[in-house]
Amino acid sequence: DRALQLEEYTFESSEPERYMVNIRYQHIANSDKSDILRSIEAANYNHIFEEYAFVPADVDASMRAMADAFIADAVESDSGAAYTLNFDQAAFTVRDSSVLCYETHIDIYTGGAHGGNSIWYECYSLVTGQPYDFSYLYEGEWSASLCELLYNSLVEAMPDTLFINGYKELPHADSVLITDTGLLFVYQPYSVASFAAGILSVELSDEDLKATGVP
């Protein structure tokens, strides 16, 4: 059966006033049934676990290794505050189930005034198994029109909040998600505004994108 089958792997560990770790990973349960699914699963596993990835892949061991490294730092810390790591991945399909998207939400606190939080998206074609690369959005003759539209949308949503002045200062989006009707551009804290502004996003429809000349 080559139909996509997802299963969750979870890990939890905590010690009061020292640390709390929660990890959730989305595994393609039937990745051994298709070269395409196998490729996507391998890419997601290596992307998420990086130095904690094993050969052959072992999700449980990778989660344990990731947690152990974080817990070791927490135990050695003298910050007086509990360390927290919430690493939460969700997966879903869009565009008539032709695209698999991963959303990874990371909340981390290792002392100081506040922690850090971010959301990252990775999208893969279920037809070819290849990841979508959105760098072309900023490389063509449409780039200026696209950045101006994104900047104006951010200003409209968060007036007097941005610390960039004009679309020419707009950085590339930190992450891009394919939706059923367009693209969602995500800017993490400090990317275009202060930490207090949180994670900012702008969704442009297929029609919006086409009007800028983006192919």
Tab-separated table of C-alpha atoms in Angstrom:
chain	number	residue	atom	x	y	z
A	1	ASP	CA	0.000	0.000	0.000
A	2	ARG	CA	1.643	3.229	-1.175
A	3	ALA	CA	-0.929	5.532	0.406
A	4	LEU	CA	0.642	7.772	3.029
A	5	GLN	CA	0.439	6.345	6.556
A	6	LEU	CA	1.675	8.529	9.406
A	7	GLU	CA	2.391	7.555	12.992
A	8	GLU	CA	3.543	9.659	15.936
A	9	TYR	CA	6.629	9.019	18.026
A	10	THR	CA	6.663	10.848	21.356
A	11	PHE	CA	9.136	11.303	24.180
A	12	GLU	CA	8.617	12.962	27.563
A	13	SER	CA	10.957	13.488	30.488
A	14	SER	CA	10.909	15.933	33.380
A	15	GLU	CA	12.382	16.639	36.779
A	16	PRO	CA	10.685	19.358	38.848
A	17	GLU	CA	12.568	22.669	38.883
A	18	ARG	CA	15.310	21.232	36.652
A	19	TYR	CA	13.957	20.446	33.187
A	20	MET	CA	11.000	19.401	31.063
A	21	VAL	CA	11.341	17.811	27.621
A	22	ASN	CA	8.554	16.945	25.188
A	23	ILE	CA	9.292	15.696	21.668
A	24	ARG	CA	6.793	14.653	19.005
A	25	TYR	CA	7.900	13.367	15.595
A	26	GLN	CA	5.801	12.329	12.588
A	27	HIS	CA	7.044	9.098	11.035
A	28	ILE	CA	5.904	7.690	7.683
A	29	ALA	CA	4.915	4.213	8.845
A	30	ASN	CA	4.891	2.661	5.374
A	31	SER	CA	8.000	4.372	4.018
A	32	ASP	CA	9.448	0.955	3.150
A	33	LYS	CA	6.685	0.457	0.561
A	34	SER	CA	7.667	3.292	-1.767
A	35	ASP	CA	10.892	4.935	-2.939
A	36	ILE	CA	9.142	8.310	-2.782
A	37	LEU	CA	7.948	7.861	0.802
A	38	ARG	CA	11.328	6.408	1.795
A	39	SER	CA	13.074	9.486	0.407
A	40	ILE	CA	10.773	11.899	2.221
A	41	GLU	CA	11.049	10.028	5.515
A	42	ALA	CA	14.855	10.005	5.316
A	43	ALA	CA	14.965	13.717	4.514
A	44	ASN	CA	12.643	14.620	7.388
A	45	TYR	CA	14.455	12.372	9.867
A	46	ASN	CA	17.891	13.794	9.027
A	47	HIS	CA	16.598	17.359	8.911
A	48	ILE	CA	14.965	17.126	12.323
A	49	PHE	CA	17.549	15.158	14.265
A	50	GLU	CA	20.749	16.293	12.518
A	51	GLU	CA	23.646	15.279	14.784
A	52	TYR	CA	21.307	12.959	16.669
A	53	ALA	CA	20.414	10.950	13.549
A	54	PHE	CA	21.545	7.331	13.357
A	55	VAL	CA	22.357	4.960	10.497
A	56	PRO	CA	20.161	3.032	10.125
A	57	ALA	CA	17.496	5.467	11.267
A	58	ASP	CA	16.195	4.959	14.797
A	59	VAL	CA	13.591	7.526	15.864
A	60	ASP	CA	13.400	6.389	19.490
A	61	ALA	CA	17.174	6.513	19.876
A	62	SER	CA	17.368	9.922	18.211
A	63	MET	CA	14.724	11.396	20.488
A	64	ARG	CA	16.545	9.967	23.496
A	65	ALA	CA	19.882	11.389	22.317
A	66	MET	CA	18.353	14.823	21.670
A	67	ALA	CA	16.722	14.812	25.093
A	68	ASP	CA	19.861	13.590	26.868
A	69	ALA	CA	21.951	16.413	25.423
A	70	PHE	CA	19.402	19.007	26.511
A	71	ILE	CA	18.986	17.451	29.962
A	72	ALA	CA	22.758	17.394	30.469
A	73	ASP	CA	22.903	21.137	29.854
A	74	ALA	CA	19.983	21.686	32.235
A	75	VAL	CA	21.591	19.647	35.017
A	76	GLU	CA	24.893	21.514	34.678
A	77	SER	CA	23.212	24.918	34.622
A	78	ASP	CA	23.218	27.187	37.644
A	79	SER	CA	20.642	29.603	36.201
A	80	GLY	CA	18.163	28.726	38.926
A	81	ALA	CA	15.379	28.212	36.394
A	82	ALA	CA	13.994	25.027	34.870
A	83	TYR	CA	15.023	24.371	31.295
A	84	THR	CA	12.216	23.483	28.884
A	85	LEU	CA	12.208	21.993	25.397
A	86	ASN	CA	8.991	21.447	23.470
A	87	PHE	CA	9.678	20.038	20.018
A	88	ASP	CA	6.344	19.400	18.345
A	89	GLN	CA	5.984	18.203	14.757
A	90	ALA	CA	2.710	17.875	12.845
A	91	ALA	CA	2.182	16.631	9.287
A	92	PHE	CA	-0.593	17.158	6.758
A	93	THR	CA	-1.249	17.103	3.033
A	94	VAL	CA	-2.445	19.882	0.738
A	95	ARG	CA	-3.241	20.362	-2.946
A	96	ASP	CA	-5.430	17.269	-3.294
A	97	SER	CA	-2.973	15.198	-1.231
A	98	SER	CA	-0.145	15.810	-3.697
A	99	VAL	CA	2.066	17.672	-1.208
A	100	LEU	CA	3.141	16.549	2.268
A	101	CYS	CA	3.906	19.381	4.677
A	102	TYR	CA	5.651	19.201	8.039
A	103	GLU	CA	5.129	21.885	10.677
A	104	THR	CA	7.727	21.882	13.444
A	105	HIS	CA	7.049	24.137	16.414
A	106	ILE	CA	9.964	24.647	18.802
A	107	ASP	CA	9.731	26.271	22.246
A	108	ILE	CA	12.925	26.368	24.244
A	109	TYR	CA	13.985	28.035	27.482
A	110	THR	CA	17.513	27.903	28.859
A	111	GLY	CA	17.467	30.813	31.273
A	112	GLY	CA	17.306	34.555	30.816
A	113	ALA	CA	14.414	36.947	30.416
A	114	HIS	CA	12.535	34.736	27.993
A	115	GLY	CA	12.871	31.664	25.862
A	116	GLY	CA	12.687	31.239	22.141
A	117	ASN	CA	9.939	29.974	19.892
A	118	SER	CA	9.760	29.316	16.184
A	119	ILE	CA	7.743	27.495	13.527
A	120	TRP	CA	9.358	25.824	10.535
A	121	TYR	CA	7.781	24.290	7.451
A	122	GLU	CA	9.102	21.757	4.990
A	123	CYS	CA	7.045	20.662	1.980
A	124	TYR	CA	7.605	17.593	-0.198
A	125	SER	CA	6.031	16.467	-3.445
A	126	LEU	CA	4.274	13.131	-3.041
A	127	VAL	CA	4.642	12.716	-6.805
A	128	THR	CA	8.440	13.022	-6.998
A	129	GLY	CA	9.582	12.873	-3.363
A	130	GLN	CA	11.523	16.122	-3.788
A	131	PRO	CA	11.413	19.027	-1.313
A	132	TYR	CA	10.110	22.366	-2.512
A	133	ASP	CA	12.777	25.059	-2.777
A	134	PHE	CA	11.386	28.596	-2.621
A	135	SER	CA	14.634	30.482	-3.224
A	136	TYR	CA	13.496	31.251	-6.793
A	137	LEU	CA	10.873	33.604	-5.362
A	138	TYR	CA	13.611	36.128	-4.607
A	139	GLU	CA	15.734	35.633	-7.705
A	140	GLY	CA	13.611	36.682	-10.670
A	141	GLU	CA	12.268	39.909	-12.102
A	142	TRP	CA	9.187	39.409	-9.901
A	143	SER	CA	11.221	39.666	-6.678
A	144	ALA	CA	10.657	43.384	-6.079
A	145	SER	CA	6.896	43.132	-6.625
A	146	LEU	CA	6.668	40.131	-4.341
A	147	CYS	CA	8.692	41.744	-1.541
A	148	GLU	CA	6.640	44.937	-1.793
A	149	LEU	CA	3.424	42.960	-1.456
A	150	LEU	CA	4.759	41.028	1.521
A	151	TYR	CA	6.042	44.169	3.215
A	152	ASN	CA	2.752	46.029	2.743
A	153	SER	CA	0.857	43.046	4.142
A	154	LEU	CA	3.092	42.985	7.222
A	155	VAL	CA	2.656	46.710	7.779
A	156	GLU	CA	-1.108	46.364	7.476
A	157	ALA	CA	-1.171	43.543	10.008
A	158	MET	CA	1.373	45.023	12.441
A	159	PRO	CA	1.520	48.825	12.038
A	160	ASP	CA	4.316	50.572	13.949
A	161	THR	CA	5.844	47.201	14.868
A	162	LEU	CA	8.353	46.395	12.141
A	163	PHE	CA	11.953	47.484	12.507
A	164	ILE	CA	12.561	47.445	8.785
A	165	ASN	CA	11.814	50.438	6.582
A	166	GLY	CA	10.524	49.551	3.176
A	167	TYR	CA	10.322	46.389	1.118
A	168	LYS	CA	13.955	46.629	0.031
A	169	GLU	CA	14.980	45.778	3.601
A	170	LEU	CA	12.648	42.782	3.815
A	171	PRO	CA	14.670	39.585	4.354
A	172	HIS	CA	13.743	36.294	2.762
A	173	ALA	CA	11.002	34.571	4.712
A	174	ASP	CA	12.450	32.196	7.295
A	175	SER	CA	10.021	29.499	6.190
A	176	VAL	CA	7.385	29.021	3.488
A	177	LEU	CA	4.359	26.731	3.547
A	178	ILE	CA	2.309	25.574	0.583
A	179	THR	CA	-1.392	25.922	1.389
A	180	ASP	CA	-4.407	24.794	-0.605
A	181	THR	CA	-4.836	28.306	-1.974
A	182	GLY	CA	-1.397	29.906	-1.982
A	183	LEU	CA	1.800	30.286	0.049
A	184	LEU	CA	2.283	31.224	3.702
A	185	PHE	CA	5.440	33.269	4.396
A	186	VAL	CA	6.718	32.996	7.984
A	187	TYR	CA	9.011	35.395	9.838
A	188	GLN	CA	10.415	34.246	13.172
A	189	PRO	CA	10.861	36.589	16.163
A	190	TYR	CA	13.601	39.177	15.540
A	191	SER	CA	13.460	38.573	11.781
A	192	VAL	CA	11.426	41.688	10.955
A	193	ALA	CA	10.104	42.752	14.364
A	194	SER	CA	10.825	42.439	18.073
A	195	PHE	CA	10.422	39.281	20.124
A	196	ALA	CA	7.234	40.709	21.607
A	197	ALA	CA	5.635	40.761	18.137
A	198	GLY	CA	5.924	36.987	18.031
A	199	ILE	CA	5.943	34.868	14.882
A	200	LEU	CA	4.563	36.837	11.943
A	201	SER	CA	3.108	35.363	8.788
A	202	VAL	CA	1.567	36.510	5.530
A	203	GLU	CA	-0.468	34.294	3.230
A	204	LEU	CA	-0.601	35.191	-0.454
A	205	SER	CA	-3.099	33.479	-2.710
A	206	ASP	CA	-2.224	31.894	-6.023
A	207	GLU	CA	-3.862	34.923	-7.655
A	208	ASP	CA	-1.743	37.339	-5.572
A	209	LEU	CA	1.407	35.511	-6.569
A	210	LYS	CA	0.466	35.369	-10.225
A	211	ALA	CA	-0.091	39.145	-10.235
A	212	THR	CA	3.545	39.690	-9.176
A	213	GLY	CA	4.768	37.578	-12.082
A	214	VAL	CA	5.956	34.655	-9.963
A	215	PRO	CA	5.775	31.493	-12.086
